Short mmCIF file of C-alpha atoms in Angstrom, two decimals:
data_model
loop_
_atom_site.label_atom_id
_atom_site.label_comp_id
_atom_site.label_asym_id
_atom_site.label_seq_id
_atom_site.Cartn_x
_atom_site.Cartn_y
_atom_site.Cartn_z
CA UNK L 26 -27.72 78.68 85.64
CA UNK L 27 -24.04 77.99 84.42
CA UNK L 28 -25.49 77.35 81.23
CA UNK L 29 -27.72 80.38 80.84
CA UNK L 30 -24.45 82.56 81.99
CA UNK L 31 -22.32 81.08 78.97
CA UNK L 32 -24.98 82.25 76.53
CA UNK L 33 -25.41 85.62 77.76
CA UNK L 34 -21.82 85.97 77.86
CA UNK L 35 -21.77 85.15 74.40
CA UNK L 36 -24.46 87.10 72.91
CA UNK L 37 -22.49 89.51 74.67
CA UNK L 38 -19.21 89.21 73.20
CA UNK L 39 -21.56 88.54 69.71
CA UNK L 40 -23.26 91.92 70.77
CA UNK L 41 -19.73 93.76 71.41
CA UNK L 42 -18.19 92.05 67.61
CA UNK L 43 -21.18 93.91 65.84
CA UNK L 44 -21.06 97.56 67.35
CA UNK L 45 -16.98 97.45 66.82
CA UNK L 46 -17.76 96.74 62.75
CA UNK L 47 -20.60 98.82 63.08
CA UNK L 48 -18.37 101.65 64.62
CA UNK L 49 -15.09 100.82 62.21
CA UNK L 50 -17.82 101.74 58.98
CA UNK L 51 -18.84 104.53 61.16
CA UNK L 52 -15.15 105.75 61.44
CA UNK L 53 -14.77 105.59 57.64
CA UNK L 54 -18.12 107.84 56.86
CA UNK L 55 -16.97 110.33 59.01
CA UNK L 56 -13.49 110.27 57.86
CA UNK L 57 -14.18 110.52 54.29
CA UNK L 58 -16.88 112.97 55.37
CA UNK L 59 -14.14 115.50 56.63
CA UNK L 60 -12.01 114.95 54.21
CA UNK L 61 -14.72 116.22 52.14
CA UNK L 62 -14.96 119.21 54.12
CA UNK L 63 -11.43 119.97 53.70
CA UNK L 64 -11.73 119.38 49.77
CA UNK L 65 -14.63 122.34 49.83
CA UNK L 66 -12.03 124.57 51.75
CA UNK L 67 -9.55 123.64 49.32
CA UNK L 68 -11.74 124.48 46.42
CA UNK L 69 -11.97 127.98 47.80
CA UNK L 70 -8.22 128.36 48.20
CA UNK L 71 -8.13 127.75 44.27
CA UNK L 72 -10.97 129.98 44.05
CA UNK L 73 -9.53 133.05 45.20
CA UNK L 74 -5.86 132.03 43.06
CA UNK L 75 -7.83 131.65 39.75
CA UNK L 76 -9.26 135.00 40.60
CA UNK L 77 -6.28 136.56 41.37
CA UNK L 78 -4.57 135.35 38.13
CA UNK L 79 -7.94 136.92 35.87
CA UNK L 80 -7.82 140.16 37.17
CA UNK L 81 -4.00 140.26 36.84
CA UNK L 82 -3.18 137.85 33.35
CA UNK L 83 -3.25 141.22 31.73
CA UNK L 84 -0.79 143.19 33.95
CA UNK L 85 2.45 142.40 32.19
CA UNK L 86 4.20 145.38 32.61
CA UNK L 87 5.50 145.40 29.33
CA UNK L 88 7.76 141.96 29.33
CA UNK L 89 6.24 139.10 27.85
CA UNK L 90 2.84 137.42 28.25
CA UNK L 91 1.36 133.94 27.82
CA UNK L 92 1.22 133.26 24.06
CA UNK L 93 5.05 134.65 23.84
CA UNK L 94 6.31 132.27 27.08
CA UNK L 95 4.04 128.82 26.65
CA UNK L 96 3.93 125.70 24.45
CA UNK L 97 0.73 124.44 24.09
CA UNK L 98 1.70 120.63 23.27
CA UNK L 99 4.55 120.82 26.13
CA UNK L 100 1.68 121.62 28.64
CA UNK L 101 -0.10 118.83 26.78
CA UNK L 102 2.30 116.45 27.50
CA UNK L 103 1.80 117.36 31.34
CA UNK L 104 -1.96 117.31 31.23
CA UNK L 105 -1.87 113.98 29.65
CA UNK L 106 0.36 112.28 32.59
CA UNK L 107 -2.04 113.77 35.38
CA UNK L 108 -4.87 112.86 32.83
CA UNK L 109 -3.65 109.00 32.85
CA UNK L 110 -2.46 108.66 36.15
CA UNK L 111 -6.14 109.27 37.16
CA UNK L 112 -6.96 106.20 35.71
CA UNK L 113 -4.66 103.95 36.96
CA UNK L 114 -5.31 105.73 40.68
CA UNK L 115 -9.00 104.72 39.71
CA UNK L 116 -7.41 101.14 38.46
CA UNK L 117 -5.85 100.99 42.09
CA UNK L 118 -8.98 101.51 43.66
CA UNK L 119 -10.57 98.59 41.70
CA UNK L 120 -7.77 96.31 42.39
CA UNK L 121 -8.01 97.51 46.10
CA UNK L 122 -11.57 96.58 46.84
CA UNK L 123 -11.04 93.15 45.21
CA UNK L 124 -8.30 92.68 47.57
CA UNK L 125 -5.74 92.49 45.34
CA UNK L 126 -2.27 94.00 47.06
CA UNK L 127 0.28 93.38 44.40
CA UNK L 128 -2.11 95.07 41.50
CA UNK L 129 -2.87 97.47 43.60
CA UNK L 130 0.54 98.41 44.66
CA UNK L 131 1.33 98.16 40.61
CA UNK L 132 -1.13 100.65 40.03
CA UNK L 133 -0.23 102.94 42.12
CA UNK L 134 3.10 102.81 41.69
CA UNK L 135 2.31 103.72 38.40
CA UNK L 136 0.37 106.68 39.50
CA UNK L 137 3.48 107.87 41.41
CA UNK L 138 5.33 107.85 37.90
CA UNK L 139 3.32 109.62 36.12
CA UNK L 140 2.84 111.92 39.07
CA UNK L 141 6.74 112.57 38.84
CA UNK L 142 6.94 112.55 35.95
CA UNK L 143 4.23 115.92 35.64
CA UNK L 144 6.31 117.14 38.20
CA UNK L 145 9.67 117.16 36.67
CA UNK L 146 8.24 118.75 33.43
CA UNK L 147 6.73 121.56 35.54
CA UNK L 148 10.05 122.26 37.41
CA UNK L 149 11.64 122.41 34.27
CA UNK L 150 8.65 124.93 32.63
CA UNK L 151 9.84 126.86 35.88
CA UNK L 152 13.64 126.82 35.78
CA UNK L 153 13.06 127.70 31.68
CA UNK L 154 10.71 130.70 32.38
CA UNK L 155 13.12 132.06 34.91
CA UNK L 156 16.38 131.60 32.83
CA UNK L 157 14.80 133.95 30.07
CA UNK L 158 14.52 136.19 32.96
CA UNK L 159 10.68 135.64 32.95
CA UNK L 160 10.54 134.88 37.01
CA UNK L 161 7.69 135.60 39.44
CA UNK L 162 9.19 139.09 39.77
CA UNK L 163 9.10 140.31 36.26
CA UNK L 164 5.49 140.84 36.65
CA UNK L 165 2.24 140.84 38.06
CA UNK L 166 1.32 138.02 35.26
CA UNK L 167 3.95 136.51 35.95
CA UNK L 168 3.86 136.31 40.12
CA UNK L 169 0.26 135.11 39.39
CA UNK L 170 0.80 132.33 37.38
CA UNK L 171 3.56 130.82 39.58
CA UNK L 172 1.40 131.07 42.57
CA UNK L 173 -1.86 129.49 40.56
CA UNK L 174 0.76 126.72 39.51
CA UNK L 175 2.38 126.63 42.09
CA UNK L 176 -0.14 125.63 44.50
CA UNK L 177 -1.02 123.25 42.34
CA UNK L 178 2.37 121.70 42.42
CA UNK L 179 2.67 121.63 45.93
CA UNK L 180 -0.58 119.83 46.13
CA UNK L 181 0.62 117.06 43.48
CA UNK L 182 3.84 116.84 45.76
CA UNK L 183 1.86 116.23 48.69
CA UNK L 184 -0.43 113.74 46.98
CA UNK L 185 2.49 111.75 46.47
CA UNK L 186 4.34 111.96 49.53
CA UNK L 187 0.79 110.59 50.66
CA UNK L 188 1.02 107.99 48.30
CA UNK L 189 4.83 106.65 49.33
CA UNK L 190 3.19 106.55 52.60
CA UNK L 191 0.12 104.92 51.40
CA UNK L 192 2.01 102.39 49.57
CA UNK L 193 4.14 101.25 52.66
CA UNK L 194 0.59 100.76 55.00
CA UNK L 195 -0.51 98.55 51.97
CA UNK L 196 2.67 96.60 52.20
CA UNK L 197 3.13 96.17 55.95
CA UNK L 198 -0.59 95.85 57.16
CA UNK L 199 -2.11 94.62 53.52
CA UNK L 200 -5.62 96.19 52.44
CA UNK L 201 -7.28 96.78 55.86
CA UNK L 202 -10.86 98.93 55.92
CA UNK L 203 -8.69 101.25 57.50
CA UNK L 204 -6.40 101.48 54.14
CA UNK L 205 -9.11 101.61 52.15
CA UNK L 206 -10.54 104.12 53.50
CA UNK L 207 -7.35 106.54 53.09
CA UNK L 208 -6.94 104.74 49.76
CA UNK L 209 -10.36 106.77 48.99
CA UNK L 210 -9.37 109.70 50.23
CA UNK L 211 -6.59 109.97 48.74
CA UNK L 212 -8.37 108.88 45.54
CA UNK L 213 -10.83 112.14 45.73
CA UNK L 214 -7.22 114.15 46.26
CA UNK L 215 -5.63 113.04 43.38
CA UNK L 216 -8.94 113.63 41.41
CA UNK L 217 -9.65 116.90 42.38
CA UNK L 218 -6.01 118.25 41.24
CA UNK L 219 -6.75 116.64 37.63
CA UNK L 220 -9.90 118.31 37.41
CA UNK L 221 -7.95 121.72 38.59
CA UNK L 222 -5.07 120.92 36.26
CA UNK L 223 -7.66 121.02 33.51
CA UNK L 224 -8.94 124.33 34.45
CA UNK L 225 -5.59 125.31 34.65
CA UNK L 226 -4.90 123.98 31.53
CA UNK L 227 -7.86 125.50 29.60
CA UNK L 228 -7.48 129.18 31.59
CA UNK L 229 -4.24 130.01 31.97
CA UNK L 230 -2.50 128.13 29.09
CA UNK L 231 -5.14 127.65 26.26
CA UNK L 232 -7.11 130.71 26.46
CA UNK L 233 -3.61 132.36 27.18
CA UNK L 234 -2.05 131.35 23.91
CA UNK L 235 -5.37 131.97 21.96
CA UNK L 236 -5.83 135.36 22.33
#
């Protein structure tokens, strides 16, 4: 009888192990499942901003307009640090599944460089723009392109807030499922502003300049 207890204690306790790794995977799907959700509602937030700035890129109210205010290979130079530091995020994800802390900590350390290092440049686009008196308020060109590039800033900025954050979980707990998990959220962040940079890029500055 004693016997037959101790084993269906322990299938038990085996029983209990499964459905908490079961539920842990569980956890993950539905958090990177929502965080999909919020990506669509995100994508319709840049929606309606890339909108806003085609009806009104032609509104310039006599002051300058984009081939007269941008520098194609200074915006270059941006698109190619958000362009790179998708590959070593992507490099950090690789090193993270092989459970590899210090590479992936190097990684994405990197990734927050290059991330800064976009940023700075587009602060500086901004504090240029505005010293030649060509500020949000000049026109409605103008107030539409800071908010389209705005947002996006504020979105890189958040990105890597969440990847300071990221990068001290890493440290302290090492690369749990839980970390992972964010790891890959924050992974589809970081990759969605690259591929709106690039529309960005090709709408507002290229086409911008062209015609």
């Amino acid at each position: 009888m004693t016997s037959n207890t101790h084993l269906l204690a322990g299938d038990a306790a085996l029983l209990t192990h499964v459905d908490v790794h079961e539920e842990h995977h569980d956890d993950g799907s539905k958090t990177t499942l929502g965080f999909w959700i919020y990506l669509m509602s995100d994508c319709i937030l840049f929606a309606a901003v890339f909108a806003a700035f085609a009806v009104l890129r032609g509104q310039t109210a006599g002051g300058p307009d984009a081939k007269e205010l941008f520098s194609l290979p200074y915006v270059a130079g941006e698109t190619a640090c958000l362009l790179v530091s998708s590959f070593t995020y992507g490099m950090a994800m690789i090193m993270a599944e092989r459970q590899k802390q210090s590479a992936t900590l190097v990684w994405l350390a990197l990734t927050l460089l290059l991330g800064l290092g976009f940023m700075f440049m587009e602060l500086h686009e901004f504090a240029e723009l505005i010293g030649e008196g060509a500020g949000p308020d000049r026109s409605a060109f103008l107030s539409s392109f800071f908010t389209l590039v705005g947002t996006h800033g504020l979105h890189v900025l958040s990105g890597m807030v969440w990847m300071v954050v990221m990068m001290a979980h890493v440290l302290r707990r090492g690369l749990t499922h839980t970390n992972i998990v964010r790891l890959t959220c924050l992974s589809l962040f970081w990759h969605f502003l690259d591929i709106v940079w690039i529309g960005v890029f090709t709408i507002v500055y290229l086409t911008g300049v062209a015609a």
